[in-house]
Short mmCIF file of C-alpha atoms (C1' of nucleotides) in Angstrom, two decimals:
data_model
loop_
_atom_site.label_atom_id
_atom_site.label_comp_id
_atom_site.label_asym_id
_atom_site.label_seq_id
_atom_site.Cartn_x
_atom_site.Cartn_y
_atom_site.Cartn_z
CA MET Q 1 18.10 137.74 43.28
CA ARG Q 2 20.10 138.28 46.42
CA LYS Q 3 23.66 137.63 45.36
CA PRO Q 4 23.71 137.49 41.61
CA ARG Q 5 27.42 138.23 41.60
CA GLU Q 6 28.76 135.36 43.59
CA GLU Q 7 26.28 133.00 42.06
CA MET Q 8 27.38 133.95 38.58
CA ILE Q 9 31.00 133.52 39.51
CA ALA Q 10 30.43 130.11 40.99
CA GLU Q 11 28.45 129.22 37.93
CA THR Q 12 31.19 130.18 35.51
CA ARG Q 13 33.73 128.31 37.58
CA ALA Q 14 31.49 125.26 37.52
CA LYS Q 15 30.98 125.59 33.78
CA LEU Q 16 34.69 125.80 33.16
CA ILE Q 17 35.39 122.82 35.38
CA ALA Q 18 32.66 120.79 33.72
CA SER Q 19 33.77 121.66 30.22
CA GLY Q 20 37.42 121.10 31.02
CA ARG Q 21 36.64 117.84 32.74
CA HIS Q 22 34.81 116.60 29.71
CA ALA Q 23 37.61 117.65 27.36
CA PHE Q 24 40.36 116.21 29.55
CA GLY Q 25 38.42 113.00 29.93
CA THR Q 26 37.86 112.49 26.23
CA VAL Q 27 40.78 113.94 24.27
CA GLY Q 28 43.20 114.11 27.18
CA TYR Q 29 44.91 117.03 28.83
CA ALA Q 30 47.43 117.76 26.10
CA GLY Q 31 44.85 117.33 23.37
CA ALA Q 32 42.33 119.65 24.93
CA SER Q 33 42.44 123.10 23.37
CA MET Q 34 41.65 125.83 25.85
CA ASP Q 35 40.04 127.91 23.13
CA ASP Q 36 37.78 125.03 22.23
CA PHE Q 37 36.49 123.90 25.58
CA THR Q 38 36.12 127.37 27.01
CA ALA Q 39 34.09 128.28 23.93
CA ALA Q 40 32.03 125.15 24.50
CA ALA Q 41 31.23 126.58 27.91
CA GLY Q 42 30.21 129.87 26.29
CA LEU Q 43 33.34 131.62 27.55
CA THR Q 44 36.89 132.43 26.49
CA ARG Q 45 40.35 131.68 27.76
CA GLY Q 46 40.24 134.96 29.63
CA ALA Q 47 37.81 133.50 32.15
CA LEU Q 48 39.97 130.46 32.63
CA TYR Q 49 43.12 132.43 33.30
CA HIS Q 50 41.24 134.69 35.65
CA HIS Q 51 39.88 131.86 37.77
CA PHE Q 52 42.52 129.16 37.55
CA GLY Q 53 45.75 130.90 36.61
CA ASP Q 54 46.64 128.46 33.87
CA LYS Q 55 45.73 125.16 32.32
CA THR Q 56 47.19 123.11 35.13
CA GLY Q 57 45.14 125.10 37.63
CA LEU Q 58 41.97 123.97 35.94
CA LEU Q 59 43.27 120.42 35.91
CA GLN Q 60 43.80 120.61 39.65
CA ALA Q 61 40.25 121.82 40.16
CA VAL Q 62 38.90 119.03 37.99
CA ILE Q 63 40.93 116.45 39.87
CA GLN Q 64 39.74 117.78 43.20
CA GLN Q 65 36.15 117.43 42.07
CA ILE Q 66 36.59 113.89 40.82
CA ASP Q 67 38.55 112.88 43.88
CA ALA Q 68 35.76 114.11 46.13
CA GLU Q 69 33.21 112.10 44.17
CA MET Q 70 35.35 108.99 44.32
CA THR Q 71 35.90 109.36 48.03
CA THR Q 72 32.21 109.53 48.85
CA ARG Q 73 31.55 106.53 46.63
CA LEU Q 74 34.27 104.52 48.33
CA ASN Q 75 33.09 105.43 51.79
CA ARG Q 76 29.56 104.42 50.92
CA ILE Q 77 30.73 101.06 49.62
CA SER Q 78 32.92 100.15 52.56
CA ALA Q 79 30.14 101.19 54.95
CA ALA Q 80 27.63 98.94 53.21
CA ALA Q 81 29.63 95.74 53.70
CA PRO Q 82 28.66 93.14 56.31
CA ASN Q 83 32.05 93.23 58.03
CA ARG Q 84 35.20 95.25 58.05
CA TRP Q 85 37.39 92.92 56.03
CA GLN Q 86 34.72 92.50 53.42
CA GLY Q 87 34.26 96.26 53.35
CA PHE Q 88 37.95 96.69 52.73
CA VAL Q 89 38.04 94.20 49.90
CA ASP Q 90 34.90 95.71 48.37
CA GLU Q 91 36.45 99.11 48.58
CA CYS Q 92 39.57 97.97 46.79
CA VAL Q 93 37.63 96.20 44.09
CA ALA Q 94 35.44 99.25 43.67
CA TYR Q 95 38.56 101.31 43.31
CA ILE Q 96 39.66 99.14 40.42
CA GLU Q 97 36.26 99.36 38.86
CA MET Q 98 36.13 103.11 39.18
CA ALA Q 99 39.49 103.30 37.52
CA LEU Q 100 37.88 101.57 34.59
CA GLU Q 101 35.70 104.57 33.85
CA PRO Q 102 37.47 106.35 31.01
CA GLU Q 103 37.22 109.80 32.50
CA ILE Q 104 38.62 108.76 35.87
CA GLN Q 105 41.30 106.65 34.30
CA ARG Q 106 42.48 109.32 31.94
CA ILE Q 107 42.40 112.25 34.31
CA MET Q 108 43.27 110.66 37.63
CA PHE Q 109 45.68 107.94 36.58
CA ARG Q 110 47.26 109.05 33.36
CA ASP Q 111 47.30 112.76 32.67
CA GLY Q 112 47.05 113.90 36.28
CA PRO Q 113 50.24 112.28 37.50
CA ALA Q 114 52.04 113.08 34.26
CA VAL Q 115 51.22 116.78 34.46
CA LEU Q 116 51.15 117.45 38.18
CA GLY Q 117 53.53 114.80 39.42
CA ASP Q 118 52.93 112.33 42.18
CA VAL Q 119 49.56 112.42 43.89
CA SER Q 120 51.12 112.72 47.30
CA GLN Q 121 52.32 116.21 46.64
CA TRP Q 122 49.22 117.54 44.97
CA PRO Q 123 47.96 120.60 46.85
CA THR Q 124 44.66 118.87 47.47
CA SER Q 125 45.68 115.82 49.42
CA ASN Q 126 44.14 112.81 47.79
CA GLY Q 127 40.94 111.76 49.47
CA CYS Q 128 40.98 108.26 48.03
CA ILE Q 129 44.33 107.42 49.55
CA ALA Q 130 43.06 108.79 52.83
CA ALA Q 131 39.94 106.64 52.63
CA LEU Q 132 42.01 103.54 51.98
CA SER Q 133 44.35 104.44 54.80
CA ARG Q 134 41.46 104.79 57.24
CA SER Q 135 40.16 101.37 56.32
CA ILE Q 136 43.57 99.80 56.75
CA GLU Q 137 44.08 101.53 60.06
CA ARG Q 138 40.82 100.15 61.40
CA LEU Q 139 41.62 96.65 60.19
CA LYS Q 140 44.96 96.72 61.93
CA ALA Q 141 43.37 98.02 65.12
CA ASP Q 142 40.87 95.19 64.98
CA GLY Q 143 43.63 92.65 64.51
CA LEU Q 144 42.31 91.65 61.12
CA MET Q 145 45.36 92.68 59.16
CA VAL Q 146 49.02 91.86 59.53
CA ASP Q 147 51.28 94.53 60.88
CA ILE Q 148 52.09 96.73 57.92
CA ASP Q 149 52.70 100.42 57.53
CA THR Q 150 49.37 102.03 56.83
CA GLU Q 151 50.30 104.63 54.29
CA ALA Q 152 52.70 102.33 52.48
CA ALA Q 153 50.02 99.68 52.21
CA ALA Q 154 47.51 102.20 50.94
CA ARG Q 155 49.89 103.37 48.28
CA LEU Q 156 50.89 99.89 47.18
CA ILE Q 157 47.26 98.92 46.87
CA ASN Q 158 46.49 102.12 45.08
CA GLY Q 159 49.24 101.47 42.60
CA ALA Q 160 48.22 97.88 42.03
CA SER Q 161 44.61 98.93 41.52
CA SER Q 162 45.26 101.65 39.04
CA HIS Q 163 47.58 99.49 37.00
CA ALA Q 164 45.10 96.67 37.04
CA ALA Q 165 42.45 99.04 35.79
CA LEU Q 166 44.66 100.22 32.98
CA TRP Q 167 45.36 96.66 32.02
CA ILE Q 168 41.70 95.73 32.03
CA ALA Q 169 40.55 98.79 30.19
CA ASN Q 170 42.97 98.25 27.35
CA SER Q 171 42.38 94.55 27.13
CA GLN Q 172 40.79 92.95 24.12
CA THR Q 173 38.49 91.04 26.45
CA PRO Q 174 37.82 93.37 29.36
CA GLU Q 175 35.40 91.07 31.19
CA ALA Q 176 37.77 88.14 31.25
CA THR Q 177 40.73 90.30 32.12
CA SER Q 178 38.70 91.94 34.84
CA ARG Q 179 37.96 88.59 36.46
CA GLN Q 180 41.61 87.66 36.13
CA ALA Q 181 42.77 90.88 37.75
CA VAL Q 182 40.18 90.99 40.51
CA ASP Q 183 40.82 87.37 41.43
CA ALA Q 184 44.53 87.97 41.69
CA PHE Q 185 43.87 91.13 43.61
CA ARG Q 186 41.74 89.29 46.15
CA ARG Q 187 44.56 86.81 46.59
CA LEU Q 188 46.97 89.63 47.13
CA LEU Q 189 44.76 91.20 49.78
CA ASP Q 190 44.13 87.84 51.38
CA GLY Q 191 47.85 87.58 51.94
CA LEU Q 192 47.59 90.63 54.17
CA ARG Q 193 44.95 89.07 56.34
CA ALA Q 194 46.06 88.28 59.85
CA ARG Q 195 46.44 84.53 60.36
CA VAL Q 196 44.35 83.25 63.22
CA ALA Q 197 46.69 81.47 65.60
CA MET X 1 85.55 102.17 5.76
CA ARG X 2 83.53 99.21 4.62
CA LYS X 3 79.92 100.21 5.21
CA PRO X 4 79.98 103.91 5.86
CA ARG X 5 76.32 104.24 4.87
CA GLU X 6 74.62 101.91 7.30
CA GLU X 7 77.02 102.78 10.04
CA MET X 8 76.28 106.45 9.70
CA ILE X 9 72.57 105.79 9.78
CA ALA X 10 72.80 103.68 12.89
CA GLU X 11 74.95 106.33 14.44
CA THR X 12 72.50 109.14 13.80
CA ARG X 13 69.66 107.00 15.12
CA ALA X 14 71.69 106.32 18.24
CA LYS X 15 72.54 109.98 18.63
CA LEU X 16 68.89 110.99 18.35
CA ILE X 17 67.81 108.35 20.83
CA ALA X 18 70.52 109.35 23.27
CA SER X 19 69.76 113.03 23.00
CA GLY X 20 66.02 112.50 23.20
CA ARG X 21 66.43 110.17 26.12
CA HIS X 22 68.40 112.75 28.00
CA ALA X 23 65.89 115.51 27.24
CA PHE X 24 62.87 113.37 28.09
CA GLY X 25 64.51 112.24 31.28
CA THR X 26 65.34 115.72 32.48
CA VAL X 27 62.72 118.18 31.26
CA GLY X 28 60.07 115.59 30.41
CA TYR X 29 58.48 114.65 27.13
CA ALA X 30 56.27 117.70 26.76
CA GLY X 31 58.99 120.06 27.85
CA ALA X 32 61.56 118.69 25.44
CA SER X 33 61.86 120.83 22.34
CA MET X 34 62.64 118.83 19.25
CA ASP X 35 64.61 121.72 17.82
CA ASP X 36 66.72 121.86 20.95
CA PHE X 37 67.63 118.26 21.52
CA THR X 38 68.14 117.43 17.87
CA ALA X 39 70.48 120.41 17.68
CA ALA X 40 72.25 119.09 20.77
CA ALA X 41 72.86 115.93 18.77
CA GLY X 42 74.24 117.99 15.90
CA LEU X 43 71.16 117.37 13.76
CA THR X 44 67.79 118.91 12.97
CA ARG X 45 64.17 117.85 13.28
CA GLY X 46 64.36 116.62 9.73
CA ALA X 47 66.44 113.65 10.79
CA LEU X 48 64.03 112.84 13.59
CA TYR X 49 61.00 112.86 11.36
CA HIS X 50 62.81 110.79 8.82
CA HIS X 51 63.79 108.06 11.24
CA PHE X 52 60.99 108.05 13.78
CA GLY X 53 58.00 109.58 12.06
CA ASP X 54 57.17 111.93 14.90
CA LYS X 55 57.96 112.77 18.47
CA THR X 56 56.13 109.77 19.88
CA GLY X 57 58.11 107.49 17.58
CA LEU X 58 61.32 108.63 19.19
CA LEU X 59 59.77 108.17 22.62
CA GLN X 60 58.96 104.58 21.72
CA ALA X 61 62.53 103.96 20.64
CA VAL X 62 63.84 105.46 23.85
CA ILE X 63 61.49 103.36 25.92
CA GLN X 64 62.49 100.23 24.10
CA GLN X 65 66.11 100.93 24.85
CA ILE X 66 65.52 101.59 28.53
CA ASP X 67 63.25 98.58 28.85
CA ALA X 68 65.93 96.35 27.43
CA GLU X 69 68.47 97.67 29.89
CA MET X 70 66.11 97.19 32.80
CA THR X 71 65.30 93.66 31.73
CA THR X 72 68.91 92.57 31.66
CA ARG X 73 69.52 94.16 35.03
CA LEU X 74 66.52 92.39 36.53
CA ASN X 75 67.51 89.05 35.10
CA ARG X 76 71.00 89.41 36.48
CA ILE X 77 69.69 90.22 39.93
CA SER X 78 67.24 87.36 40.18
CA ALA X 79 69.88 84.96 38.92
CA ALA X 80 72.34 86.06 41.59
CA ALA X 81 70.06 85.20 44.52
CA PRO X 82 70.64 82.11 46.71
CA ASN X 83 67.16 80.73 46.10
CA ARG X 84 64.16 81.32 43.89
CA TRP X 85 61.97 83.10 46.38
CA GLN X 86 64.78 85.37 47.43
CA GLY X 87 65.52 86.04 43.80
CA PHE X 88 61.95 87.03 43.23
CA VAL X 89 61.88 89.41 46.16
CA ASP X 90 65.22 90.89 45.17
CA GLU X 91 63.93 91.39 41.68
CA CYS X 92 60.87 93.23 42.92
CA VAL X 93 62.85 95.42 45.26
CA ALA X 94 65.31 96.15 42.50
CA TYR X 95 62.39 97.13 40.32
CA ILE X 96 61.34 99.70 42.90
CA GLU X 97 64.87 100.96 43.19
CA MET X 98 65.26 101.27 39.46
CA ALA X 99 62.06 103.24 39.36
CA LEU X 100 63.76 105.67 41.68
CA GLU X 101 66.21 106.70 39.02
CA PRO X 102 64.82 109.96 37.68
CA GLU X 103 65.23 109.07 34.04
CA ILE X 104 63.48 105.72 34.36
CA GLN X 105 60.77 107.14 36.53
CA ARG X 106 60.01 110.03 34.28
CA ILE X 107 60.14 108.21 30.97
CA MET X 108 58.87 104.75 31.88
CA PHE X 109 56.35 105.53 34.58
CA ARG X 110 55.12 109.04 33.96
CA ASP X 111 55.42 110.37 30.46
CA GLY X 112 55.49 107.01 28.71
CA PRO X 113 52.08 105.81 29.86
CA ALA X 114 50.61 109.30 29.54
CA VAL X 115 51.70 109.68 25.93
CA LEU X 116 51.54 106.13 24.63
CA GLY X 117 48.88 104.65 26.85
CA ASP X 118 49.10 101.43 28.77
CA VAL X 119 52.33 99.50 28.62
CA SER X 120 50.56 96.33 27.61
CA GLN X 121 49.68 97.67 24.21
CA TRP X 122 52.96 99.30 23.43
CA PRO X 123 54.32 97.94 20.18
CA THR X 124 57.39 96.68 21.99
CA SER X 125 55.96 94.35 24.58
CA ASN X 126 57.40 95.26 27.92
CA GLY X 127 60.37 93.11 28.81
CA CYS X 128 60.20 93.90 32.51
CA ILE X 129 56.70 92.56 32.86
CA ALA X 130 57.83 89.47 31.01
CA ALA X 131 60.78 89.04 33.35
CA LEU X 132 58.54 89.31 36.38
CA SER X 133 56.10 86.88 34.84
CA ARG X 134 58.81 84.32 34.27
CA SER X 135 59.90 84.52 37.86
CA ILE X 136 56.36 84.11 39.11
CA GLU X 137 55.75 81.20 36.80
CA ARG X 138 58.77 79.37 38.14
CA LEU X 139 57.78 80.03 41.73
CA LYS X 140 54.36 78.61 41.13
CA ALA X 141 55.79 75.57 39.40
CA ASP X 142 58.07 74.98 42.36
CA GLY X 143 55.16 75.28 44.75
CA LEU X 144 56.64 78.31 46.43
CA MET X 145 53.83 80.69 45.56
CA VAL X 146 50.09 80.48 46.06
CA ASP X 147 47.97 79.82 43.03
CA ILE X 148 47.56 83.16 41.34
CA ASP X 149 47.28 84.23 37.74
CA THR X 150 50.78 84.91 36.51
CA GLU X 151 50.23 87.92 34.34
CA ALA X 152 47.80 89.50 36.75
CA ALA X 153 50.27 89.09 39.59
CA ALA X 154 53.06 90.54 37.50
CA ARG X 155 50.97 93.58 36.67
CA LEU X 156 49.79 94.15 40.20
CA ILE X 157 53.33 93.96 41.47
CA ASN X 158 54.48 96.20 38.69
CA GLY X 159 51.85 98.77 39.59
CA ALA X 160 52.61 98.63 43.28
CA SER X 161 56.33 99.01 42.59
CA SER X 162 56.07 101.96 40.31
CA HIS X 163 53.74 103.80 42.63
CA ALA X 164 55.97 103.05 45.56
CA ALA X 165 58.89 104.45 43.64
CA LEU X 166 56.99 107.62 42.81
CA TRP X 167 56.07 108.00 46.42
CA ILE X 168 59.63 107.53 47.60
CA ALA X 169 61.15 109.77 45.00
CA ASN X 170 58.88 112.67 45.85
CA SER X 171 59.18 112.20 49.57
CA GLN X 172 60.86 114.78 51.78
CA THR X 173 62.81 111.97 53.42
CA PRO X 174 63.48 109.44 50.66
CA GLU X 175 65.56 107.05 52.75
CA ALA X 176 62.96 106.69 55.46
CA THR X 177 60.13 106.43 52.98
CA SER X 178 62.09 103.87 51.03
CA ARG X 179 62.45 101.65 54.08
CA GLN X 180 58.76 102.12 54.81
CA ALA X 181 57.76 101.16 51.30
CA VAL X 182 60.13 98.26 50.87
CA ASP X 183 59.15 96.79 54.22
CA ALA X 184 55.49 96.95 53.33
CA PHE X 185 56.27 95.56 49.93
CA ARG X 186 58.06 92.56 51.43
CA ARG X 187 55.03 91.92 53.59
CA LEU X 188 52.82 92.09 50.58
CA LEU X 189 54.96 89.60 48.71
CA ASP X 190 55.20 87.40 51.76
CA GLY X 191 51.43 87.10 51.67
CA LEU X 192 51.81 85.41 48.31
CA ARG X 193 54.15 82.78 49.63
CA ALA X 194 52.71 79.31 49.72
CA ARG X 195 52.00 78.15 53.26
CA VAL X 196 53.75 74.97 54.18
CA ALA X 197 51.10 72.51 55.27
"C1'" DC V 1 20.88 158.49 43.61
"C1'" DC V 2 25.14 159.16 41.40
"C1'" DA V 3 30.04 158.86 40.78
"C1'" DA V 4 34.26 156.23 41.43
"C1'" DT V 5 36.18 151.90 41.79
"C1'" DT V 6 36.62 147.13 41.36
"C1'" DC V 7 36.32 142.93 39.25
"C1'" DA V 8 34.91 139.37 35.92
"C1'" DC V 9 35.77 138.38 31.62
"C1'" DA V 10 36.93 139.42 26.53
"C1'" DT V 11 40.19 140.85 23.03
"C1'" DA V 12 44.64 141.32 20.96
"C1'" DC V 13 49.40 140.19 20.55
"C1'" DG V 14 53.81 137.65 20.66
"C1'" DC V 15 56.11 133.47 20.82
"C1'" DA V 16 57.28 128.72 20.81
"C1'" DA V 17 56.73 124.25 19.01
"C1'" DC V 18 54.97 120.77 16.00
"C1'" DG V 19 54.20 118.82 11.38
"C1'" DT V 20 54.75 119.04 6.39
"C1'" DA V 21 56.37 120.12 2.06
"C1'" DT V 22 60.22 120.87 -0.44
"C1'" DG V 23 65.16 121.20 -1.39
"C1'" DT V 24 69.93 119.14 -1.67
"C1'" DA V 25 74.03 116.57 -1.37
"C1'" DG V 26 76.35 112.42 -1.20
"C1'" DG V 27 76.58 107.44 -1.84
"C1'" DC V 28 75.35 103.27 -4.67
"C1'" DA V 29 73.99 100.72 -9.07
"C1'" DC V 30 75.00 99.89 -13.66
"C1'" DG N 1 80.70 108.43 -15.13
"C1'" DT N 2 75.73 109.21 -14.97
"C1'" DG N 3 71.35 108.82 -12.88
"C1'" DC N 4 68.67 107.56 -8.93
"C1'" DC N 5 67.70 106.93 -4.27
"C1'" DT N 6 67.98 108.25 0.35
"C1'" DA N 7 69.40 110.63 4.46
"C1'" DC N 8 69.01 114.68 6.08
"C1'" DA N 9 68.31 120.14 6.12
"C1'" DT N 10 65.54 124.21 5.23
"C1'" DA N 11 61.37 126.85 4.91
"C1'" DC N 12 56.61 127.56 5.87
"C1'" DG N 13 52.01 127.34 7.86
"C1'" DT N 14 49.25 126.30 11.74
"C1'" DT N 15 48.07 125.76 16.37
"C1'" DG N 16 47.98 126.71 21.00
"C1'" DC N 17 49.67 128.79 25.23
"C1'" DG N 18 50.50 132.89 28.17
"C1'" DT N 19 50.27 137.90 28.91
"C1'" DA N 20 48.99 142.49 28.53
"C1'" DT N 21 45.33 145.38 27.90
"C1'" DG N 22 40.52 146.77 27.29
"C1'" DT N 23 35.46 147.04 28.77
"C1'" DG N 24 31.17 146.84 30.87
"C1'" DA N 25 28.54 145.64 34.77
"C1'" DA N 26 28.10 145.30 39.67
"C1'" DT N 27 29.35 147.23 44.16
"C1'" DT N 28 30.47 150.77 47.42
"C1'" DG N 29 30.59 155.44 49.60
"C1'" DG N 30 28.55 159.73 50.18
#
DNA sequence: CCAATTCACATACGCAACGTATGTAGGCAC
DNA sequence: GTGCCTACATACGTTGCGTATGTGAATTGG
């Protein structure tokens, strides 16, 4: 073994993030006992405080990890579409659908903002917003979207998506509600499409 | 004094709600100590547990109160507009602006959803969503809005508004960001306007 | 190759806050 | 006027966070 030290450190960090992520995603941030989920990782709170400072520090690390995963997924989806507009719509719909996953919903859309405040001032700038912004920017450059402020549009869409996801996830009939929400969402996006003269 | 008993009870309930509302709105739900803000109301936690069961029960009561206030404000605004579409837009913009008020933002859009879950399954069905829905329904009936599911539209707009408000409130330059957001929001709504054939 | 140091992590302690179980005083019925 | 019910207060146990301190293993310098 060349660098057992750094490897071990990275491993413990990863274990803490994984265990915390699971706890936050299931019982929520407030309901997650540090003693419990650090023990589940075969460690103690001492390790957590050493690496992340406090509970919110771990939450930030977890969010950063999830955000990175979401960003790559979104990029892949928009790249796979036949044309730019379609890619944009697919990306937005995928965003809603990702927000349906309980872990993402709970950590990224409920506890995250409640504990750390608005996404825009999180230390790790949100990759998903950036991905959306890039797509919008390209669409505007290509004349496919009406003139609208890029970041504002990204944030409005982000907000609409996350709320839609919450609505769907808590619905009695998620499939039907999902169709309802996605349909309306497509209409909303269609309204932003540049009208051909 | 005719009914000192019921009056006193209503008064203590009101005092607890007021004190809790203030604490939740300033230091947040988690940061609000029940001992502290019940004492500030001249009471103890005993009264709170008696009337509201637990901390979340008080939060629900506070939310119900704020929601009622917001609903009347929104109704007044949409009624004051020169025409229906304008009234709708005004209502939406007002919704954003209300979400800028720290107390509303914190309680209704951050801590509320985090603690109680999605608005749609709160015991007290959200009056603001209902108000928005009514406006949308009328617009559709009058042929002023494209065919879109009412509730879905209301929720998407609600989500976009609350996120916009969060963004503005946490901005370094709130006035500029507000213009940015409201402009984009108007564009978004404009996309939902029925095209005259 | 060994000693000193550093660092990753564990242990121990204090404190704050929630929830519950119990106590009490004052109004209402009869 | 007496007894009960209820609105609230008091007292207690538990839990969980944050900090201060301890320890052993890995690294570095000679």
